[in-house]
Short mmCIF file of C-alpha atoms in Angstrom, two decimals:
data_model
loop_
_atom_site.label_atom_id
_atom_site.label_comp_id
_atom_site.label_asym_id
_atom_site.label_seq_id
_atom_site.Cartn_x
_atom_site.Cartn_y
_atom_site.Cartn_z
CA MET A 104 42.16 -153.73 68.69
CA ILE A 105 44.92 -153.26 71.16
CA ASN A 106 47.88 -155.56 71.10
CA SER A 107 48.49 -157.60 74.17
CA VAL A 108 51.92 -158.35 75.49
CA GLY A 109 52.45 -160.66 78.38
CA CYS A 110 56.14 -161.19 78.54
CA VAL A 111 58.23 -162.50 81.34
CA GLY A 112 61.98 -162.22 81.54
CA ARG A 113 62.95 -164.57 84.25
CA ARG A 114 66.48 -163.34 84.86
CA THR A 115 65.55 -159.75 85.39
CA GLU A 116 62.26 -160.53 87.16
CA ARG A 117 60.45 -158.01 85.02
CA TYR A 118 56.82 -158.52 84.08
CA PHE A 119 55.17 -156.53 81.39
CA TRP A 120 51.50 -156.95 81.73
CA GLU A 121 49.03 -155.64 79.30
CA TYR A 122 45.62 -157.01 79.54
CA SER A 123 42.87 -156.35 77.10
CA PRO A 124 39.58 -158.16 77.06
CA TYR A 125 39.76 -158.04 73.29
CA SER A 126 43.47 -158.28 72.93
CA PHE A 127 43.68 -161.97 72.82
CA SER A 128 42.05 -162.09 69.40
CA ALA A 129 44.19 -159.22 68.16
CA SER A 130 47.37 -160.75 69.39
CA PHE A 131 46.57 -164.17 68.05
CA THR A 132 48.77 -163.97 65.00
CA LYS A 133 51.08 -161.15 65.90
CA TRP A 134 52.35 -162.04 69.33
CA LYS A 135 51.47 -165.71 69.50
CA GLN A 136 50.47 -165.32 73.13
CA ARG A 137 49.04 -168.46 74.58
CA ILE A 138 47.64 -169.29 77.95
CA ALA A 139 46.40 -172.18 80.01
CA LEU A 140 42.93 -171.56 81.40
CA ILE A 141 41.33 -172.76 84.63
CA ILE A 142 37.69 -172.11 85.35
CA LEU A 143 36.51 -172.15 88.95
CA ASN A 144 33.06 -172.73 90.38
CA GLN A 145 31.68 -169.20 90.13
CA PRO A 146 29.33 -167.40 87.73
CA LEU A 147 31.12 -167.15 84.40
CA ASP A 148 31.58 -163.99 82.40
CA LYS A 149 30.86 -164.84 78.80
CA ASP A 150 32.98 -162.04 77.34
CA TYR A 151 36.11 -163.08 79.15
CA LEU A 152 35.43 -166.70 78.43
CA HIS A 153 35.27 -166.35 74.66
CA ILE A 154 38.46 -164.38 74.37
CA LEU A 155 40.51 -166.36 76.83
CA TRP A 156 39.34 -169.68 75.43
CA SER A 157 40.60 -168.77 71.98
CA LYS A 158 44.07 -168.23 73.42
CA ALA A 159 44.15 -171.34 75.55
CA LEU A 160 46.32 -174.33 74.70
CA LEU A 161 44.89 -176.16 77.68
CA THR A 162 41.59 -175.68 79.46
CA ALA A 163 40.26 -177.10 82.70
CA CYS A 164 37.31 -176.85 85.02
CA ALA A 165 37.49 -177.32 88.77
CA ASP A 166 34.50 -179.51 89.62
CA GLY A 167 31.28 -177.41 89.59
CA ALA A 168 32.85 -174.88 87.24
CA ALA A 169 31.80 -177.29 84.52
CA ASN A 170 28.15 -176.57 85.36
CA HIS A 171 28.71 -172.86 84.74
CA LEU A 172 30.61 -173.54 81.53
CA TYR A 173 27.83 -175.78 80.29
CA ASN A 174 25.16 -173.19 81.07
CA VAL A 175 26.81 -170.22 79.39
CA THR A 176 27.97 -172.09 76.29
CA SER A 177 24.86 -174.05 75.38
CA GLY A 178 24.85 -174.49 71.64
CA GLU A 179 28.61 -174.02 71.38
CA SER A 180 29.66 -176.88 73.54
CA ASP A 181 31.88 -178.44 70.89
CA ILE A 182 34.09 -175.38 71.01
CA PHE A 183 33.95 -174.94 74.76
CA ARG A 184 34.91 -178.43 75.80
CA PRO A 185 37.46 -178.48 78.62
CA ASP A 186 40.50 -180.72 78.25
CA TYR A 187 39.90 -181.99 81.76
CA ILE A 188 37.66 -181.57 84.75
CA SER A 189 39.19 -182.25 88.13
CA GLY A 190 37.97 -182.28 91.71
CA ASP A 191 36.06 -184.53 94.06
CA PHE A 192 32.99 -184.24 91.80
CA ASP A 193 30.63 -183.26 94.57
CA SER A 194 29.52 -180.08 92.77
CA ILE A 195 29.35 -181.06 89.10
CA THR A 196 25.97 -182.49 88.11
CA PRO A 197 25.93 -186.04 86.71
CA GLU A 198 24.41 -184.70 83.47
CA VAL A 199 27.18 -182.18 82.91
CA ARG A 200 29.85 -184.67 83.90
CA ASP A 201 28.57 -187.27 81.43
CA PHE A 202 28.09 -184.65 78.74
CA TYR A 203 31.70 -183.55 78.78
CA ALA A 204 33.01 -187.08 79.28
CA ASN A 205 31.18 -188.12 76.11
CA LYS A 206 32.76 -185.19 74.31
CA GLY A 207 36.22 -186.35 75.30
CA SER A 208 37.02 -184.32 78.42
CA ARG A 209 39.09 -186.26 80.91
CA LEU A 210 37.63 -186.60 84.39
CA ILE A 211 40.36 -186.56 86.99
CA GLU A 212 39.27 -187.29 90.52
CA THR A 213 41.37 -185.59 93.16
CA SER A 214 40.40 -186.52 96.67
CA ASP A 215 43.24 -184.98 98.70
CA GLN A 216 41.49 -183.26 101.56
CA ASP A 217 44.42 -181.02 102.38
CA LEU A 218 44.33 -179.13 99.09
CA THR A 219 41.52 -177.16 97.49
CA ASP A 220 39.96 -178.08 94.16
CA TYR A 221 41.76 -175.08 92.67
CA THR A 222 45.20 -176.08 93.89
CA LYS A 223 44.70 -179.65 92.73
CA CYS A 224 43.53 -178.44 89.32
CA LEU A 225 46.61 -176.27 89.09
CA VAL A 226 48.92 -179.16 90.01
CA ILE A 227 47.52 -181.16 87.10
CA MET A 228 47.78 -178.19 84.77
CA VAL A 229 51.43 -177.55 85.60
CA GLU A 230 52.21 -181.24 85.03
CA GLU A 231 50.39 -181.24 81.69
CA ILE A 232 52.18 -178.12 80.51
CA GLN A 233 55.52 -179.69 81.36
CA GLN A 234 54.80 -183.13 79.97
CA ARG A 235 53.38 -181.82 76.73
CA ASN A 236 55.95 -179.01 76.55
CA LEU A 237 53.21 -176.47 75.93
CA GLN A 238 54.46 -172.97 75.15
CA VAL A 239 52.18 -170.90 77.32
CA ASP A 240 52.93 -167.46 78.69
CA ALA A 241 50.61 -167.47 81.65
CA ILE A 242 47.93 -169.40 83.49
CA VAL A 243 44.68 -167.50 83.74
CA THR A 244 41.92 -168.38 86.18
CA LEU A 245 38.31 -167.26 85.86
CA GLY A 246 36.52 -167.05 89.19
CA GLY A 247 37.81 -167.30 92.74
CA LEU A 248 37.50 -163.73 93.98
CA ALA A 249 33.84 -163.62 94.99
CA GLY A 250 31.17 -165.73 96.64
CA ARG A 251 32.05 -167.75 99.70
CA PHE A 252 34.56 -165.76 101.69
CA ASP A 253 36.72 -168.71 102.68
CA GLN A 254 36.96 -169.73 99.04
CA THR A 255 38.26 -166.29 98.13
CA MET A 256 40.93 -166.73 100.77
CA ALA A 257 41.62 -170.23 99.46
CA THR A 258 42.28 -168.69 96.04
CA VAL A 259 44.92 -166.48 97.60
CA GLU A 260 46.43 -169.55 99.27
CA THR A 261 46.63 -171.27 95.89
CA LEU A 262 48.46 -168.23 94.50
CA HIS A 263 51.02 -168.68 97.26
CA HIS A 264 51.46 -172.37 96.50
CA ALA A 265 51.79 -171.55 92.82
CA LEU A 266 54.96 -169.58 93.46
CA SER A 267 56.78 -172.82 94.22
CA MET A 268 54.94 -174.89 91.61
CA THR A 269 55.62 -172.98 88.43
CA GLN A 270 57.51 -170.03 86.98
CA LEU A 271 54.47 -169.06 84.94
CA PRO A 272 52.50 -166.06 86.18
CA LEU A 273 49.06 -166.94 87.52
CA PHE A 274 46.32 -164.34 87.04
CA VAL A 275 42.91 -164.57 88.65
CA ILE A 276 39.99 -162.66 87.15
CA GLN A 277 36.40 -162.33 88.31
CA GLU A 278 33.93 -159.60 87.44
CA THR A 279 36.05 -156.44 87.32
CA ASN A 280 38.74 -157.75 89.67
CA LEU A 281 42.17 -159.03 88.68
CA ALA A 282 44.63 -160.43 91.22
CA PHE A 283 48.22 -161.51 90.88
CA LEU A 284 50.73 -162.49 93.60
CA LEU A 285 54.08 -160.71 93.26
CA LYS A 286 56.94 -162.87 94.41
CA PRO A 287 59.87 -161.29 96.25
CA GLY A 288 61.85 -159.06 93.89
CA ASN A 289 61.24 -156.27 91.38
CA HIS A 290 58.18 -156.06 89.19
CA THR A 291 57.08 -153.78 86.37
CA ILE A 292 53.41 -153.66 85.50
CA ARG A 293 52.23 -151.84 82.38
CA VAL A 294 48.94 -150.06 83.02
CA ASN A 295 48.46 -147.94 79.91
CA THR A 296 46.25 -150.13 77.76
CA GLY A 297 43.15 -148.08 78.53
CA LEU A 298 41.50 -151.18 79.91
CA GLU A 299 42.44 -150.69 83.50
CA GLY A 300 39.78 -149.71 85.98
CA ASP A 301 40.33 -146.83 88.34
CA TRP A 302 41.67 -148.66 91.38
CA CYS A 303 44.58 -150.81 92.35
CA SER A 304 45.84 -152.30 95.56
CA LEU A 305 48.80 -153.95 97.32
CA ILE A 306 47.79 -156.33 100.06
CA PRO A 307 50.30 -158.07 102.33
CA VAL A 308 48.33 -161.26 102.78
CA GLY A 309 50.43 -163.67 104.76
CA GLY A 310 52.82 -161.30 106.45
CA PRO A 311 54.66 -157.98 106.36
CA CYS A 312 56.22 -156.80 103.11
CA GLN A 313 58.95 -154.17 102.83
CA THR A 314 57.69 -152.33 99.78
CA THR A 315 58.74 -149.61 97.36
CA THR A 316 56.62 -148.49 94.43
CA THR A 317 56.53 -145.96 91.61
CA GLY A 318 53.70 -145.04 89.28
CA LEU A 319 50.96 -145.04 91.90
CA LYS A 320 49.08 -142.06 93.21
CA TRP A 321 50.11 -143.06 96.72
CA ASN A 322 53.53 -144.66 96.42
CA LEU A 323 55.39 -146.58 99.09
CA ASN A 324 58.93 -145.63 99.92
CA ASN A 325 60.57 -148.65 101.51
CA GLN A 326 57.63 -148.95 103.89
CA VAL A 327 56.25 -152.03 105.56
CA LEU A 328 52.80 -153.13 104.43
CA GLN A 329 51.17 -155.19 107.15
CA PHE A 330 47.62 -155.89 108.30
CA GLY A 331 46.83 -153.76 111.31
CA LYS A 332 49.42 -151.17 110.32
CA LEU A 333 49.31 -150.25 106.63
CA VAL A 334 47.53 -151.83 103.68
CA SER A 335 47.24 -150.14 100.30
CA THR A 336 43.65 -150.27 99.04
CA SER A 337 41.72 -147.82 96.84
CA ASN A 338 45.03 -146.73 95.36
CA THR A 339 45.21 -145.55 91.78
CA TYR A 340 47.69 -144.55 89.10
CA GLU A 341 49.93 -141.49 89.04
CA SER A 342 48.31 -138.79 86.94
CA THR A 343 49.93 -137.81 83.69
CA SER A 344 49.86 -134.73 81.47
CA PRO A 345 47.09 -134.76 78.88
CA GLY A 346 48.04 -136.95 75.95
CA GLN A 347 50.82 -138.66 77.85
CA PRO A 348 50.56 -142.41 78.43
CA ARG A 349 50.59 -143.68 81.98
CA LYS A 350 53.94 -144.77 83.30
CA CYS A 351 54.40 -148.35 84.35
CA VAL A 352 53.90 -149.25 87.96
CA THR A 353 56.98 -150.71 89.60
CA VAL A 354 56.86 -152.69 92.82
CA THR A 355 59.74 -154.03 94.89
CA THR A 356 58.88 -156.38 97.73
CA ASP A 357 60.79 -158.70 100.04
CA GLN A 358 57.87 -161.08 100.60
CA PRO A 359 54.97 -162.31 98.43
CA LEU A 360 52.65 -159.34 97.95
CA LEU A 361 49.18 -159.47 96.42
CA TRP A 362 48.58 -156.99 93.60
CA SER A 363 44.96 -156.46 92.63
CA MET A 364 43.38 -154.03 90.21
CA GLY A 365 40.15 -153.14 88.57
CA ILE A 366 39.73 -154.01 84.91
CA LEU A 367 37.12 -152.76 82.51
CA ARG A 368 34.53 -154.99 81.00
CA GLY A 369 32.68 -154.78 77.72
CA LEU A 370 34.40 -151.99 75.81
CA MET B 271 7.05 -161.42 109.55
CA ALA B 272 7.52 -164.67 111.42
CA GLU B 273 8.64 -164.78 115.00
CA VAL B 274 12.37 -164.22 114.94
CA PRO B 275 15.00 -165.55 117.26
CA LEU B 276 16.60 -162.86 119.31
CA PHE B 277 19.73 -161.34 118.00
CA LEU B 278 22.15 -161.80 120.81
CA GLY B 279 25.79 -161.00 120.78
CA CYS B 280 27.13 -161.30 124.28
CA VAL B 281 30.70 -161.12 125.36
CA GLY B 282 32.23 -161.96 128.70
CA ARG B 283 35.55 -160.24 128.61
CA ARG B 284 37.35 -162.03 131.40
CA THR B 285 36.72 -165.48 130.08
CA GLU B 286 36.83 -164.50 126.41
CA ARG B 287 33.67 -166.40 125.63
CA TYR B 288 31.41 -165.43 122.81
CA PHE B 289 27.88 -166.63 122.34
CA TRP B 290 26.67 -165.94 118.91
CA GLU B 291 23.20 -166.44 117.59
CA TYR B 292 22.28 -164.95 114.32
CA SER B 293 19.05 -165.03 112.41
CA PRO B 294 18.72 -163.92 108.80
CA TYR B 295 15.47 -162.25 109.65
CA SER B 296 16.98 -160.53 112.57
CA PHE B 297 18.02 -157.60 110.44
CA SER B 298 14.65 -156.17 111.27
CA ALA B 299 14.98 -157.50 114.77
CA SER B 300 18.55 -156.34 115.00
CA PHE B 301 17.81 -152.91 113.59
CA THR B 302 15.31 -152.47 116.39
CA LYS B 303 17.85 -154.03 118.73
CA SER B 304 20.40 -151.54 117.59
CA LEU B 305 21.07 -148.68 119.93
CA LEU B 306 23.06 -146.93 117.23
CA THR B 307 22.96 -147.25 113.45
CA ALA B 308 25.18 -145.78 110.80
CA CYS B 309 25.79 -145.90 107.07
CA ALA B 310 29.16 -145.52 105.43
CA ASP B 311 28.60 -143.16 102.49
CA GLY B 312 26.88 -145.02 99.62
CA ALA B 313 25.47 -147.61 102.02
CA ALA B 314 22.71 -145.07 102.55
CA ASN B 315 21.62 -145.57 98.94
CA HIS B 316 21.16 -149.30 99.55
CA LEU B 317 19.33 -148.70 102.81
CA TYR B 318 17.00 -146.24 101.11
CA ASN B 319 16.24 -148.66 98.28
CA VAL B 320 15.44 -151.70 100.41
CA THR B 321 13.41 -149.88 103.03
CA SER B 322 11.17 -147.69 100.91
CA GLY B 323 7.92 -147.22 102.76
CA GLU B 324 9.52 -147.92 106.13
CA SER B 325 12.09 -145.20 106.11
CA ASP B 326 10.97 -143.76 109.44
CA ILE B 327 11.99 -147.00 111.13
CA PHE B 328 15.15 -147.45 109.13
CA ARG B 329 16.67 -144.04 109.61
CA PRO B 330 20.39 -144.20 110.44
CA ASP B 331 21.64 -142.13 113.35
CA TYR B 332 24.47 -140.88 111.17
CA ILE B 333 25.98 -141.20 107.73
CA SER B 334 29.72 -140.72 107.45
CA GLY B 335 32.27 -140.70 104.63
CA ASP B 336 33.51 -138.40 101.92
CA PHE B 337 30.04 -138.40 100.34
CA ASP B 338 31.24 -139.31 96.89
CA SER B 339 28.94 -142.33 96.65
CA ILE B 340 25.71 -141.26 98.33
CA THR B 341 23.26 -139.59 95.96
CA PRO B 342 22.22 -136.02 96.80
CA GLU B 343 18.58 -137.15 97.01
CA VAL B 344 19.30 -139.85 99.56
CA ARG B 345 21.61 -137.60 101.52
CA ASP B 346 18.97 -134.86 101.74
CA PHE B 347 16.24 -137.39 102.52
CA TYR B 348 17.98 -138.72 105.60
CA ALA B 349 19.24 -135.29 106.66
CA ASN B 350 15.64 -134.08 106.66
CA LYS B 351 14.70 -137.08 108.77
CA GLY B 352 17.32 -136.17 111.35
CA SER B 353 20.30 -138.31 110.42
CA ARG B 354 23.58 -136.56 111.08
CA LEU B 355 25.94 -136.18 108.15
CA ILE B 356 29.56 -136.47 109.24
CA GLU B 357 32.14 -135.77 106.60
CA THR B 358 35.40 -137.67 107.04
CA SER B 359 38.03 -136.78 104.52
CA ASP B 360 41.10 -138.59 105.90
CA GLN B 361 42.63 -140.30 102.89
CA ASP B 362 44.63 -142.77 104.93
CA LEU B 363 41.61 -144.54 106.37
CA THR B 364 38.74 -146.25 104.60
CA ASP B 365 35.13 -145.09 104.93
CA TYR B 366 34.52 -148.16 107.08
CA THR B 367 37.33 -147.48 109.53
CA LYS B 368 36.28 -143.84 109.85
CA CYS B 369 32.66 -144.85 110.43
CA LEU B 370 33.81 -147.25 113.12
CA VAL B 371 35.91 -144.56 114.83
CA ILE B 372 32.82 -142.39 115.12
CA MET B 373 30.72 -145.30 116.36
CA VAL B 374 33.19 -146.21 119.09
CA GLU B 375 33.30 -142.59 120.23
CA GLU B 376 29.49 -142.36 120.28
CA ILE B 377 29.14 -145.56 122.26
CA GLN B 378 31.61 -144.28 124.83
CA GLN B 379 30.25 -140.74 125.05
CA ARG B 380 26.64 -141.85 125.34
CA ASN B 381 27.57 -144.83 127.54
CA LEU B 382 25.53 -147.14 125.34
CA GLN B 383 25.27 -150.69 126.67
CA VAL B 384 25.89 -152.67 123.52
CA ASP B 385 27.24 -156.17 123.27
CA ALA B 386 28.68 -156.06 119.79
CA ILE B 387 29.11 -154.01 116.65
CA VAL B 388 27.62 -155.65 113.58
CA THR B 389 28.50 -154.63 110.06
CA LEU B 390 26.41 -155.50 107.02
CA GLY B 391 28.46 -155.62 103.83
CA GLY B 392 32.21 -155.58 103.21
CA LEU B 393 32.90 -159.14 102.13
CA ALA B 394 32.03 -159.06 98.43
CA GLY B 395 32.35 -156.84 95.39
CA ARG B 396 35.59 -155.00 94.79
CA PHE B 397 38.38 -157.25 95.95
CA ASP B 398 40.50 -154.51 97.51
CA GLN B 399 37.49 -153.36 99.51
CA THR B 400 37.06 -156.85 100.93
CA MET B 401 40.69 -156.71 102.01
CA ALA B 402 40.11 -153.22 103.42
CA THR B 403 37.32 -154.67 105.57
CA VAL B 404 39.80 -157.16 107.01
CA GLU B 405 42.20 -154.28 107.67
CA THR B 406 39.47 -152.44 109.57
CA LEU B 407 38.89 -155.55 111.69
CA HIS B 408 42.57 -155.42 112.63
CA HIS B 409 42.38 -151.75 113.57
CA ALA B 410 39.25 -152.43 115.60
CA LEU B 411 41.20 -154.69 117.97
CA SER B 412 42.96 -151.63 119.34
CA MET B 413 39.94 -149.31 119.08
CA THR B 414 37.34 -151.17 121.14
CA GLN B 415 36.79 -154.20 123.34
CA LEU B 416 33.47 -154.85 121.61
CA PRO B 417 33.42 -157.73 119.13
CA LEU B 418 32.99 -156.63 115.53
CA PHE B 419 31.09 -159.00 113.24
CA VAL B 420 30.89 -158.55 109.48
CA ILE B 421 28.06 -160.17 107.56
CA GLN B 422 27.33 -160.28 103.85
CA GLU B 423 25.19 -162.76 101.95
CA THR B 424 25.86 -166.05 103.71
CA ASN B 425 29.30 -165.05 104.99
CA LEU B 426 30.18 -163.99 108.51
CA ALA B 427 33.66 -162.89 109.54
CA PHE B 428 35.15 -162.07 112.89
CA LEU B 429 38.79 -161.40 113.85
CA LEU B 430 39.93 -163.42 116.87
CA LYS B 431 42.47 -161.54 118.93
CA PRO B 432 45.34 -163.43 120.53
CA GLY B 433 44.03 -165.68 123.31
CA ASN B 434 41.33 -168.29 123.85
CA HIS B 435 37.93 -168.17 122.22
CA THR B 436 34.75 -170.22 122.49
CA ILE B 437 32.25 -169.99 119.67
CA ARG B 438 28.79 -171.55 120.03
CA VAL B 439 27.69 -173.11 116.76
CA ASN B 440 24.56 -175.02 117.76
CA THR B 441 21.84 -172.51 116.97
CA GLY B 442 20.81 -174.36 113.81
CA LEU B 443 21.54 -171.20 111.86
CA GLU B 444 25.07 -172.02 110.89
CA GLY B 445 25.92 -172.95 107.35
CA ASP B 446 28.04 -175.97 106.57
CA TRP B 447 31.48 -174.39 106.36
CA CYS B 448 33.88 -172.50 108.53
CA SER B 449 37.42 -171.27 108.18
CA LEU B 450 40.49 -169.91 110.01
CA ILE B 451 42.60 -167.57 107.93
CA PRO B 452 45.96 -166.12 109.08
CA VAL B 453 45.62 -162.98 107.03
CA GLY B 454 48.27 -160.86 108.69
CA GLY B 455 50.90 -163.42 109.47
CA PRO B 456 51.54 -166.85 111.01
CA CYS B 457 49.30 -167.95 113.88
CA GLN B 458 50.13 -170.76 116.30
CA THR B 459 46.71 -172.34 116.56
CA THR B 460 44.87 -175.02 118.51
CA THR B 461 41.21 -175.83 118.01
CA THR B 462 38.50 -178.20 119.15
CA GLY B 463 35.05 -178.80 117.76
CA LEU B 464 36.04 -178.71 114.10
CA LYS B 465 36.06 -181.59 111.69
CA TRP B 466 39.71 -180.86 110.98
CA ASN B 467 41.20 -179.51 114.18
CA LEU B 468 44.57 -177.86 114.62
CA ASN B 469 46.88 -179.12 117.27
CA ASN B 470 49.30 -176.32 118.08
CA GLN B 471 50.02 -175.92 114.40
CA VAL B 472 51.08 -172.82 112.54
CA LEU B 473 48.54 -171.41 110.10
CA GLN B 474 50.32 -169.38 107.44
CA PHE B 475 49.69 -168.45 103.82
CA GLY B 476 51.80 -170.63 101.58
CA LYS B 477 51.94 -173.39 104.19
CA LEU B 478 48.59 -174.11 105.83
CA VAL B 479 45.28 -172.24 105.75
CA SER B 480 42.05 -173.74 107.04
CA THR B 481 39.26 -173.28 104.51
CA SER B 482 36.24 -175.48 103.75
CA ASN B 483 36.41 -176.74 107.32
CA THR B 484 33.26 -177.76 109.14
CA TYR B 485 31.99 -178.82 112.55
CA GLU B 486 32.76 -182.02 114.40
CA SER B 487 29.94 -184.49 113.88
CA THR B 488 27.78 -185.41 116.81
CA SER B 489 25.57 -188.35 117.69
CA PRO B 490 21.97 -188.00 116.49
CA GLY B 491 20.00 -185.75 118.82
CA GLN B 492 23.13 -184.35 120.41
CA PRO B 493 23.82 -180.64 120.05
CA ARG B 494 27.03 -179.53 118.45
CA LYS B 495 29.88 -178.77 120.80
CA CYS B 496 31.30 -175.30 120.86
CA VAL B 497 34.30 -174.54 118.74
CA THR B 498 37.32 -173.40 120.71
CA VAL B 499 40.25 -171.57 119.15
CA THR B 500 43.52 -170.56 120.74
CA THR B 501 45.80 -168.30 118.76
CA ASP B 502 48.91 -166.25 119.43
CA GLN B 503 48.19 -163.66 116.70
CA PRO B 504 45.01 -162.11 115.25
CA LEU B 505 43.28 -164.88 113.32
CA LEU B 506 40.30 -164.42 111.00
CA TRP B 507 37.35 -166.73 111.72
CA SER B 508 34.74 -166.93 108.99
CA MET B 509 31.69 -169.12 108.65
CA GLY B 510 28.65 -169.70 106.56
CA ILE B 511 25.30 -168.63 107.93
CA LEU B 512 21.89 -169.63 106.71
CA ARG B 513 19.50 -167.26 105.06
CA GLY B 514 15.74 -167.43 104.83
CA LEU B 515 14.66 -170.03 107.34
#
């Protein structure tokens, strides 16, 4: 089992990110890493779900996500009961809604038409974390990067809103994709867990980003990333000598910059 | 196969009006309507798999890329059928952009009278590849005057260049959602015909993005009005389309 470290030092704006699909169980006692978990209305990966759920101090479904949760956890529904389900309840089936309500999940109706189900779910989550003083290291979201194209873009919009809502990092995972919005400043991303896929990417969604990187195969040297000019996709990690661990990736940006990477599934 | 509506993508450049009718069955119709067809690398594998038995009809004019995805069998199969294999090794451009460069050149050189370039795929799967598709749409604005539509599953995307646009949405083949996404930067935007219109407002990530929008309702029996969009910067229009009517 590989240890997982997700550690954020706010003053120095350094993020160490190690992600292992199995690491949450390994790190349970040693590192005491805890998360808050949001599930969105997309097909659910059972492997991710089990591991992330065991680390979660708070769990939530955005509307129809509850249908997916119900379907993949039949027989284990006492364990996989979300703390709350939020949304306008136009996707969740009445059966699933009543099932979880009877099990004690709170149903929180959020009818604000200007915000997506995901953003509204996140607003509630941030409030709960604060009110209950939960010691979580990150908020992890399952789903949101596939399916309806406008919903994928809405996920990215929620990541932008999150920058002003919470200091906690917000990771989005679906299939073998992981996305994380880097706020302006310096970032260090550890990519030597062996669980990274073979691609990574820096995408200036929202506007131009003056960017410098190290640790990538194709680094940026104080260059502007901007749609229509330069976007970094199908990038990968700097090669290392045999037996040497990969160096961290560092990224400096002056505007919010979307980092995405492939992650391995089912080791 | 049932009678299919015509696939028609028609653009009047001076007035910037687009009429768009799309049928999910029109792939067959549109393949035969296509004056030029191409696969980007491993796309040829997918084409081969879904068209087995009809491969003489569905033979691409060319296959381009670095050929690290296409299988040798598929590559040889189409080469023997007459498809050109064009290797493009430029690491700074995606397979899609490079394929589009070739297509634009071919259209010009052969003076092909096409109304639009349609792309199947590019909006799902690896997240960075979806973003790379959007980047190609941006590059396309300076490469060709032809509209470039991207379609995958029930998603359609099209990058609106700065100016006024009219989009017909009354074919009965539209899905129930549409969206305006300022991917590259803020867009001063005005719309009509949407349920939630914009009135000279700035669309910008972190402030306001239009997703899960839909069409203005109409009286029973009345056709939907066109959607109009005015933008000062490239603005990504996407919409749901129906499949399997």
